[in-house]
């Protein structure tokens, strides 16, 4: 599926589908779109737009912008809702930035989004209701460039669905692909004038990162902000997820003695898959039930299943001490071992979701580092962990791998953001 929807006059219309949530589900394609101003729809563009089957249009612009440029044409196939989330239009960030040419674009935009998040509470709440409403979709929301107000609402929707922050930031930054056309449009309608500010039309990833960091500092997270200020309770979030997500949900649970045979099966299947790809890592039969029984006793072993009663999709071990490769360490880290997925049942990105769950457990225990080691002769695995945010911090020339003998390993770690301590987690 293509994320960007091709139009002649719309430059930043795209589908929010395809992103994977922390529980393994996927945002549906063709259910919710974000766009620049729909007042530009004419001729063939109008026919293409109607072909999307949109049932609900949410216009986030200020009334003065609608007065100047108009709104989406009326049509019986959709309902139009005007929800202006920016209440300080007489003090626009672009206007302020024009008089402050050295202003950092990311910081300036982030501050503007924080203002809108706190000023546009009523409108943002209503927008979430419309998006979640049974039978309301497909939905499109837009502002002028499809960047700022639209970016705020998109970040809110994706976060409430459970999409990872990195993907929320990436979605925001995709506006950069439309910047040249947005700038050309502005110049065409303002001949002879300079851009309001040098980075007009740009969507630096830092703007969204700084906004999310600011919301987190004030409220704990974007989801916590939504619960506190927008009254986005469990019922609304559940409705949003029901409307926009598809696929089985990954459910995590602690493994028990009855899961020992399944853990051995997973490990042996993963070993056979590695061998078939020419990866020298694991061998079938190396670890039996006795190994996993010992880990149940001294560590944590977690299973991911497709729903509460569905098949197993993956597993991992979480240790609270790992002196063999790391040496004596203070209690500041958790150690991830034997990350395994079932190639027949696991949905996309299950391995990353297992890692994310391990990291949440580590944070809940009040520790700030997630650590792991992998064989130094497995560059694909090192690259996989690096893409997940882990950095190489050392090498061990000879680790005692028990039944696997001795081998060189690369030590990797990932700093974790602070989180409220969960008293049920191991300290």
Coordinates of C-alpha atoms in Angstrom, one line a residue:
X1 CA 0.0 0.0 0.0
X2 CA 1.2 3.5 -0.7
X3 CA 1.1 6.0 2.1
X4 CA 1.1 9.2 0.0
X5 CA -2.1 9.6 -2.0
X6 CA -1.4 11.2 -5.4
X7 CA -3.2 14.5 -6.2
X8 CA -2.3 17.4 -8.5
X9 CA -3.1 20.2 -6.0
X10 CA -2.9 18.3 -2.7
X11 CA 0.7 17.8 -1.8
X12 CA 0.6 16.2 1.6
X13 CA -2.3 13.8 1.7
X14 CA -1.4 10.4 3.1
X15 CA -2.8 7.3 4.7
X16 CA -2.1 6.6 8.4
X17 CA -2.5 2.9 7.9
X18 CA 0.2 0.2 8.2
X19 CA 1.9 1.2 11.4
X20 CA 2.3 -1.6 13.9
X21 CA 1.2 -1.2 17.6
X22 CA 3.0 -2.3 20.7
X23 CA 0.6 -5.3 20.9
X24 CA 1.2 -6.5 17.4
X25 CA -1.9 -5.1 15.7
X26 CA -1.8 -2.9 12.6
X27 CA -3.5 0.4 11.7
X28 CA -6.0 -0.3 8.9
X29 CA -5.3 1.1 5.5
X30 CA -8.0 3.3 4.0
X31 CA -9.6 4.3 7.3
X32 CA -8.0 7.6 8.4
X33 CA -6.1 10.1 6.3
X34 CA -4.2 13.3 7.0
X35 CA -3.9 16.1 4.5
X36 CA -3.1 19.7 3.5
X37 CA -6.1 21.9 2.8
X38 CA -9.0 20.3 1.0
X39 CA -10.2 23.7 -0.2
X40 CA -7.8 23.1 -3.1
X41 CA -9.8 20.2 -4.5
X42 CA -11.0 20.8 -8.0
X43 CA -11.6 18.8 -11.2
X44 CA -9.8 15.4 -11.4
X45 CA -8.5 15.9 -7.8
X46 CA -12.1 16.2 -6.6
X47 CA -13.0 12.9 -8.3
X48 CA -10.0 11.2 -6.8
X49 CA -10.9 12.4 -3.4
X50 CA -14.5 11.1 -3.7
X51 CA -13.1 7.8 -4.7
X52 CA -11.5 7.4 -1.3
X53 CA -15.0 7.0 0.1
X54 CA -14.4 9.6 2.9
X55 CA -17.4 9.8 5.2
X56 CA -16.1 12.4 7.7
X57 CA -14.0 15.6 7.1
X58 CA -12.3 17.4 10.0
X59 CA -11.1 20.9 9.3
X60 CA -8.6 22.1 11.9
X61 CA -8.0 25.5 10.5
X62 CA -8.7 28.9 12.1
X63 CA -11.9 30.6 10.9
X64 CA -9.9 33.4 9.2
X65 CA -8.1 30.8 7.1
X66 CA -11.4 29.4 5.9
X67 CA -12.7 32.9 5.2
X68 CA -9.6 33.5 3.0
X69 CA -9.3 30.2 1.2
X70 CA -12.7 28.5 1.5
X71 CA -13.4 24.9 2.6
X72 CA -13.9 21.5 1.1
X73 CA -16.8 21.5 -1.4
X74 CA -20.1 20.2 0.0
X75 CA -21.1 16.7 -0.9
X76 CA -23.8 14.3 0.3
X77 CA -21.2 11.5 0.8
X78 CA -19.5 13.0 3.9
X79 CA -20.1 15.2 6.9
X80 CA -18.0 18.3 7.5
X81 CA -16.8 19.4 11.0
X82 CA -14.9 22.6 11.7
X83 CA -12.7 22.2 14.8
X84 CA -10.1 24.9 15.1
X85 CA -7.5 23.7 17.5
X86 CA -5.3 26.9 17.4
X87 CA -6.7 29.6 19.6
X88 CA -3.8 32.0 19.4
X89 CA -4.1 32.9 15.7
X90 CA -3.2 36.5 16.4
X91 CA 0.2 35.3 17.7
X92 CA 1.1 32.7 15.1
X93 CA 4.5 30.9 15.5
X94 CA 5.3 31.7 11.9
X95 CA 4.8 35.4 12.6
X96 CA 7.0 35.3 15.7
X97 CA 9.6 33.3 13.9
X98 CA 9.7 35.8 11.1
X99 CA 10.9 38.4 13.5
X100 CA 13.4 35.9 15.1
X101 CA 15.3 34.5 12.1
X102 CA 17.7 32.6 14.3
X103 CA 15.0 30.6 16.0
X104 CA 15.5 26.9 16.0
X105 CA 12.7 25.4 13.9
X106 CA 12.2 22.3 16.0
X107 CA 12.1 24.1 19.3
X108 CA 9.7 26.7 17.9
X109 CA 7.3 24.3 16.4
X110 CA 7.3 22.1 19.5
X111 CA 6.4 25.1 21.7
X112 CA 3.5 25.9 19.3
X113 CA 2.3 22.3 19.4
X114 CA 2.3 22.4 23.2
X115 CA 0.2 25.6 23.1
X116 CA -2.3 23.9 20.8
X117 CA -2.4 20.8 22.8
X118 CA -3.5 22.8 25.9
X119 CA -5.7 25.4 24.1
X120 CA -7.5 23.0 21.7
X121 CA -8.7 20.5 24.3
X122 CA -12.3 20.7 23.4
X123 CA -11.7 20.4 19.7
X124 CA -9.1 17.6 20.0
X125 CA -11.5 15.6 22.1
X126 CA -14.3 16.0 19.6
X127 CA -11.9 15.0 16.8
X128 CA -11.1 11.7 18.6
X129 CA -14.8 11.0 19.1
X130 CA -15.5 11.5 15.4
X131 CA -12.6 9.3 14.3
X132 CA -13.6 6.6 16.7
X133 CA -17.4 6.8 16.0
X134 CA -18.9 3.6 14.6
X135 CA -19.6 4.1 10.9
X136 CA -17.8 7.4 10.7
X137 CA -15.0 6.3 8.5
X138 CA -13.0 6.7 6.4
X139 CA -12.0 10.0 8.0
X140 CA -9.7 12.8 6.8
X141 CA -8.4 15.6 9.0
X142 CA -6.5 18.6 7.6
X143 CA -5.1 22.1 8.2
X144 CA -3.3 24.3 5.7
X145 CA -0.1 22.4 5.0
X146 CA -1.1 19.2 6.7
X147 CA 1.9 19.6 9.0
X148 CA 1.4 21.3 12.3
X149 CA -2.2 21.0 13.6
X150 CA -2.7 17.9 11.5
X151 CA 0.6 16.6 12.8
X152 CA -0.5 17.1 16.4
X153 CA -3.8 15.2 15.8
X154 CA -2.0 12.4 13.9
X155 CA 0.5 12.0 16.8
X156 CA -2.3 11.8 19.3
X157 CA -4.3 9.2 17.3
X158 CA -1.2 7.0 16.6
X159 CA -0.1 7.2 20.2
X160 CA -3.5 6.2 21.6
X161 CA -3.5 3.3 19.2
X162 CA -0.2 2.1 20.7
X163 CA 2.1 3.0 17.8
X164 CA 5.8 3.4 18.9
X165 CA 7.1 7.0 19.4
X166 CA 9.7 6.4 16.7
X167 CA 7.0 5.7 14.2
X168 CA 5.0 8.8 15.3
X169 CA 8.1 10.9 14.7
X170 CA 8.7 9.3 11.4
X171 CA 5.1 9.9 10.2
X172 CA 5.4 13.6 11.2
X173 CA 8.7 14.0 9.3
X174 CA 7.2 12.6 6.1
X175 CA 5.8 16.0 5.4
X176 CA 9.4 16.8 4.3
X177 CA 8.7 15.0 1.1
X178 CA 6.0 17.6 0.3
X179 CA 8.0 20.7 1.4
X180 CA 9.2 21.8 -2.0
X181 CA 5.6 21.7 -3.5
X182 CA 4.2 23.5 -0.4
X183 CA 6.8 26.2 -0.7
X184 CA 6.1 26.6 -4.5
X185 CA 2.4 27.0 -3.7
X186 CA 3.1 29.7 -1.2
X187 CA 5.3 31.6 -3.6
X188 CA 2.7 31.3 -6.3
X189 CA 0.1 33.0 -4.1
X190 CA 2.5 35.5 -2.6
X191 CA 4.5 36.8 -5.6
X192 CA 7.5 38.9 -4.8
X193 CA 7.4 38.1 -1.0
X194 CA 9.9 36.3 1.1
X195 CA 8.9 33.1 3.0
X196 CA 7.5 33.9 6.4
X197 CA 10.6 32.2 7.9
X198 CA 13.5 30.2 6.4
X199 CA 12.2 26.7 7.3
X200 CA 8.6 27.4 6.2
X201 CA 6.9 24.1 5.2
X202 CA 9.5 21.9 6.8
X203 CA 8.8 19.2 9.3
X204 CA 12.0 18.5 11.2
X205 CA 11.8 15.3 13.2
X206 CA 13.1 17.2 16.3
X207 CA 9.9 19.2 16.4
X208 CA 7.9 16.2 17.2
X209 CA 10.5 14.7 19.5
X210 CA 10.7 17.9 21.5
X211 CA 6.9 18.2 21.6
X212 CA 6.6 14.6 22.9
X213 CA 9.3 15.3 25.4
X214 CA 7.5 18.4 26.6
X215 CA 4.2 16.6 26.9
X216 CA 5.9 13.8 28.8
X217 CA 7.6 16.3 31.2
X218 CA 4.2 18.0 31.9
X219 CA 1.9 15.0 32.0
X220 CA 3.9 11.8 32.0
X221 CA 3.2 10.8 28.3
X222 CA 1.0 11.8 25.4
X223 CA -1.5 9.1 26.5
X224 CA -1.5 10.5 30.0
X225 CA -2.1 14.0 28.6
X226 CA -5.1 12.7 26.6
X227 CA -6.6 10.9 29.6
X228 CA -6.1 14.0 31.9
X229 CA -7.0 16.9 29.6
X230 CA -9.1 15.4 26.9
X231 CA -10.9 12.9 29.1
X232 CA -9.8 10.1 26.7
X233 CA -11.0 7.3 28.9
X234 CA -10.6 3.6 28.3
X235 CA -14.0 3.5 26.5
X236 CA -12.9 6.1 23.9
X237 CA -9.5 4.6 23.4
X238 CA -11.1 1.1 23.0
X239 CA -13.5 2.6 20.4
X240 CA -10.6 4.2 18.5
X241 CA -8.7 0.9 18.5
X242 CA -11.8 -1.0 17.4
X243 CA -12.3 1.4 14.5
X244 CA -8.7 1.6 13.2
X245 CA -6.8 -1.6 14.2
X246 CA -6.8 -5.0 12.6
X247 CA -5.1 -8.3 13.2
X248 CA -4.7 -10.4 16.4
X249 CA -3.4 -8.7 19.5
X250 CA -0.2 -9.9 21.1
X251 CA -0.8 -10.9 24.7
X252 CA 2.2 -11.2 27.1
X253 CA 2.3 -13.6 30.1
X254 CA 4.9 -15.1 32.4
X255 CA 5.8 -18.6 31.3
X256 CA 5.2 -21.5 33.7
X257 CA 6.2 -25.1 34.1
X258 CA 3.5 -26.2 31.7
X259 CA 5.3 -24.1 28.9
X260 CA 8.7 -25.8 29.1
X261 CA 8.1 -28.1 26.1
X262 CA 6.8 -25.1 24.0
X263 CA 9.9 -23.1 24.9
X264 CA 12.2 -25.9 23.8
X265 CA 10.2 -26.1 20.5
X266 CA 10.5 -22.4 19.9
X267 CA 14.2 -22.5 20.5
X268 CA 14.8 -25.5 18.3
X269 CA 12.7 -24.0 15.5
X270 CA 14.6 -20.7 15.7
X271 CA 17.9 -22.7 15.5
X272 CA 16.7 -24.6 12.4
X273 CA 15.7 -21.3 10.7
X274 CA 19.1 -19.8 11.5
X275 CA 20.9 -22.8 10.0
X276 CA 18.7 -22.5 6.8
X277 CA 19.9 -18.9 6.4
X278 CA 23.5 -19.7 6.9
X279 CA 23.6 -18.1 10.4
X280 CA 26.1 -19.7 12.8
X281 CA 24.3 -19.0 16.1
X282 CA 22.2 -21.8 17.7
X283 CA 21.9 -25.6 17.2
X284 CA 18.7 -27.7 17.7
X285 CA 18.8 -29.7 20.9
X286 CA 21.3 -27.6 22.7
X287 CA 18.8 -26.5 25.4
X288 CA 16.2 -28.7 27.0
X289 CA 13.5 -28.2 29.5
X290 CA 16.0 -28.2 32.4
X291 CA 17.5 -24.9 31.1
X292 CA 14.1 -23.2 30.9
X293 CA 13.1 -24.6 34.3
X294 CA 16.2 -23.0 35.8
X295 CA 15.4 -19.7 34.2
X296 CA 11.8 -19.8 35.5
X297 CA 13.4 -20.2 39.0
X298 CA 16.1 -17.5 38.9
X299 CA 14.9 -15.0 36.2
X300 CA 11.8 -14.2 34.1
X301 CA 10.6 -16.0 31.0
X302 CA 7.9 -14.3 29.0
X303 CA 5.6 -15.6 26.2
X304 CA 3.7 -13.7 23.6
X305 CA 0.5 -15.3 22.3
X306 CA -2.0 -14.3 19.6
X307 CA -4.7 -13.2 22.1
X308 CA -5.2 -14.7 25.5
X309 CA -5.8 -18.2 24.3
X310 CA -4.1 -18.2 20.9
X311 CA -0.9 -19.8 19.7
X312 CA 2.5 -18.8 20.9
X313 CA 4.2 -16.1 18.7
X314 CA 7.5 -15.7 20.6
X315 CA 9.3 -15.6 23.9
X316 CA 12.3 -14.1 25.7
X317 CA 14.2 -14.5 29.0
X318 CA 14.8 -11.5 31.2
X319 CA 17.7 -11.8 33.7
X320 CA 18.5 -9.4 36.5
X321 CA 22.2 -10.3 36.7
X322 CA 24.5 -11.5 34.0
X323 CA 28.1 -11.6 35.2
X324 CA 29.5 -14.0 32.6
X325 CA 29.9 -11.4 29.8
X326 CA 29.3 -8.2 31.8
X327 CA 31.2 -8.9 35.1
X328 CA 29.9 -7.7 38.5
X329 CA 27.5 -4.8 38.0
X330 CA 25.3 -2.6 40.2
X331 CA 21.5 -3.2 39.8
X332 CA 21.0 -0.7 37.0
X333 CA 20.1 -3.0 34.1
X334 CA 18.1 -5.9 32.9
X335 CA 19.5 -8.5 30.5
X336 CA 17.6 -9.9 27.6
X337 CA 18.3 -13.4 26.4
X338 CA 16.9 -15.9 23.9
X339 CA 14.6 -13.6 21.9
X340 CA 12.6 -16.1 19.9
X341 CA 9.7 -15.9 17.4
X342 CA 7.6 -18.5 15.7
X343 CA 8.0 -17.9 12.0
X344 CA 4.6 -19.5 11.3
X345 CA 2.4 -17.5 13.7
X346 CA 4.3 -14.3 14.6
X347 CA 2.9 -11.1 13.1
X348 CA 5.3 -8.5 11.6
X349 CA 7.8 -6.9 14.0
X350 CA 7.1 -9.5 16.8
X351 CA 10.8 -9.5 17.7
X352 CA 10.8 -5.7 18.3
X353 CA 7.6 -6.0 20.3
X354 CA 9.2 -8.6 22.5
X355 CA 12.1 -6.3 23.0
X356 CA 9.8 -3.4 23.8
X357 CA 8.0 -5.5 26.4
X358 CA 11.3 -6.5 28.0
X359 CA 12.3 -2.8 28.2
X360 CA 9.0 -1.9 29.9
X361 CA 9.7 -4.6 32.5
X362 CA 13.1 -3.2 33.1
X363 CA 11.9 0.3 33.4
X364 CA 9.1 -0.9 35.8
X365 CA 11.8 -2.4 38.0
X366 CA 13.5 1.0 38.3
X367 CA 16.4 0.2 36.1
X368 CA 17.6 2.4 33.3
X369 CA 19.5 0.1 30.9
X370 CA 18.5 -2.9 28.7
X371 CA 21.5 -5.1 27.9
X372 CA 22.1 -8.1 25.7
X373 CA 25.0 -9.9 24.0
X374 CA 25.1 -11.6 20.6
X375 CA 27.8 -13.6 18.8
X376 CA 30.3 -11.3 17.2
X377 CA 30.2 -13.4 14.0
X378 CA 26.5 -12.5 13.4
X379 CA 26.5 -9.1 11.8
X380 CA 22.8 -9.3 10.8
X381 CA 21.7 -9.7 14.4
X382 CA 24.0 -6.9 15.6
X383 CA 22.4 -4.7 12.9
X384 CA 18.9 -5.7 14.0
X385 CA 19.6 -4.7 17.6
X386 CA 21.3 -1.5 16.5
X387 CA 18.1 -0.6 14.5
X388 CA 16.1 -1.1 17.7
X389 CA 18.3 1.5 19.5
X390 CA 21.0 -0.7 21.0
X391 CA 24.6 0.5 20.8
X392 CA 27.8 -1.6 20.9
X393 CA 29.6 -1.0 24.2
X394 CA 32.2 -3.8 24.2
X395 CA 33.6 -7.1 23.0
X396 CA 34.3 -10.3 24.9
X397 CA 36.7 -12.5 23.1
X398 CA 35.6 -15.7 24.8
X399 CA 32.3 -16.2 26.6
X400 CA 31.4 -19.6 28.2
X401 CA 28.2 -20.5 26.4
X402 CA 27.7 -23.8 28.3
X403 CA 26.6 -26.5 25.9
X404 CA 27.5 -24.2 23.0
X405 CA 31.1 -23.9 24.1
X406 CA 33.1 -20.7 24.1
X407 CA 32.6 -17.9 21.5
X408 CA 33.2 -14.2 21.1
X409 CA 30.3 -11.9 21.8
X410 CA 29.4 -8.2 21.2
X411 CA 28.0 -6.4 24.2
X412 CA 25.1 -4.0 23.5
X413 CA 22.9 -1.8 25.6
X414 CA 20.1 0.7 25.3
X415 CA 19.4 3.5 27.8
X416 CA 15.7 3.6 28.8
X417 CA 13.6 6.5 29.7
X418 CA 12.5 6.8 33.4
X419 CA 9.1 5.3 34.3
X420 CA 7.0 5.0 37.4
X421 CA 8.1 2.1 39.5
X422 CA 5.9 -0.9 39.4
X423 CA 5.8 -2.5 42.8
X424 CA 5.1 -5.9 41.3
X425 CA 8.3 -5.8 39.3
X426 CA 11.5 -7.3 40.7
X427 CA 13.8 -4.7 42.1

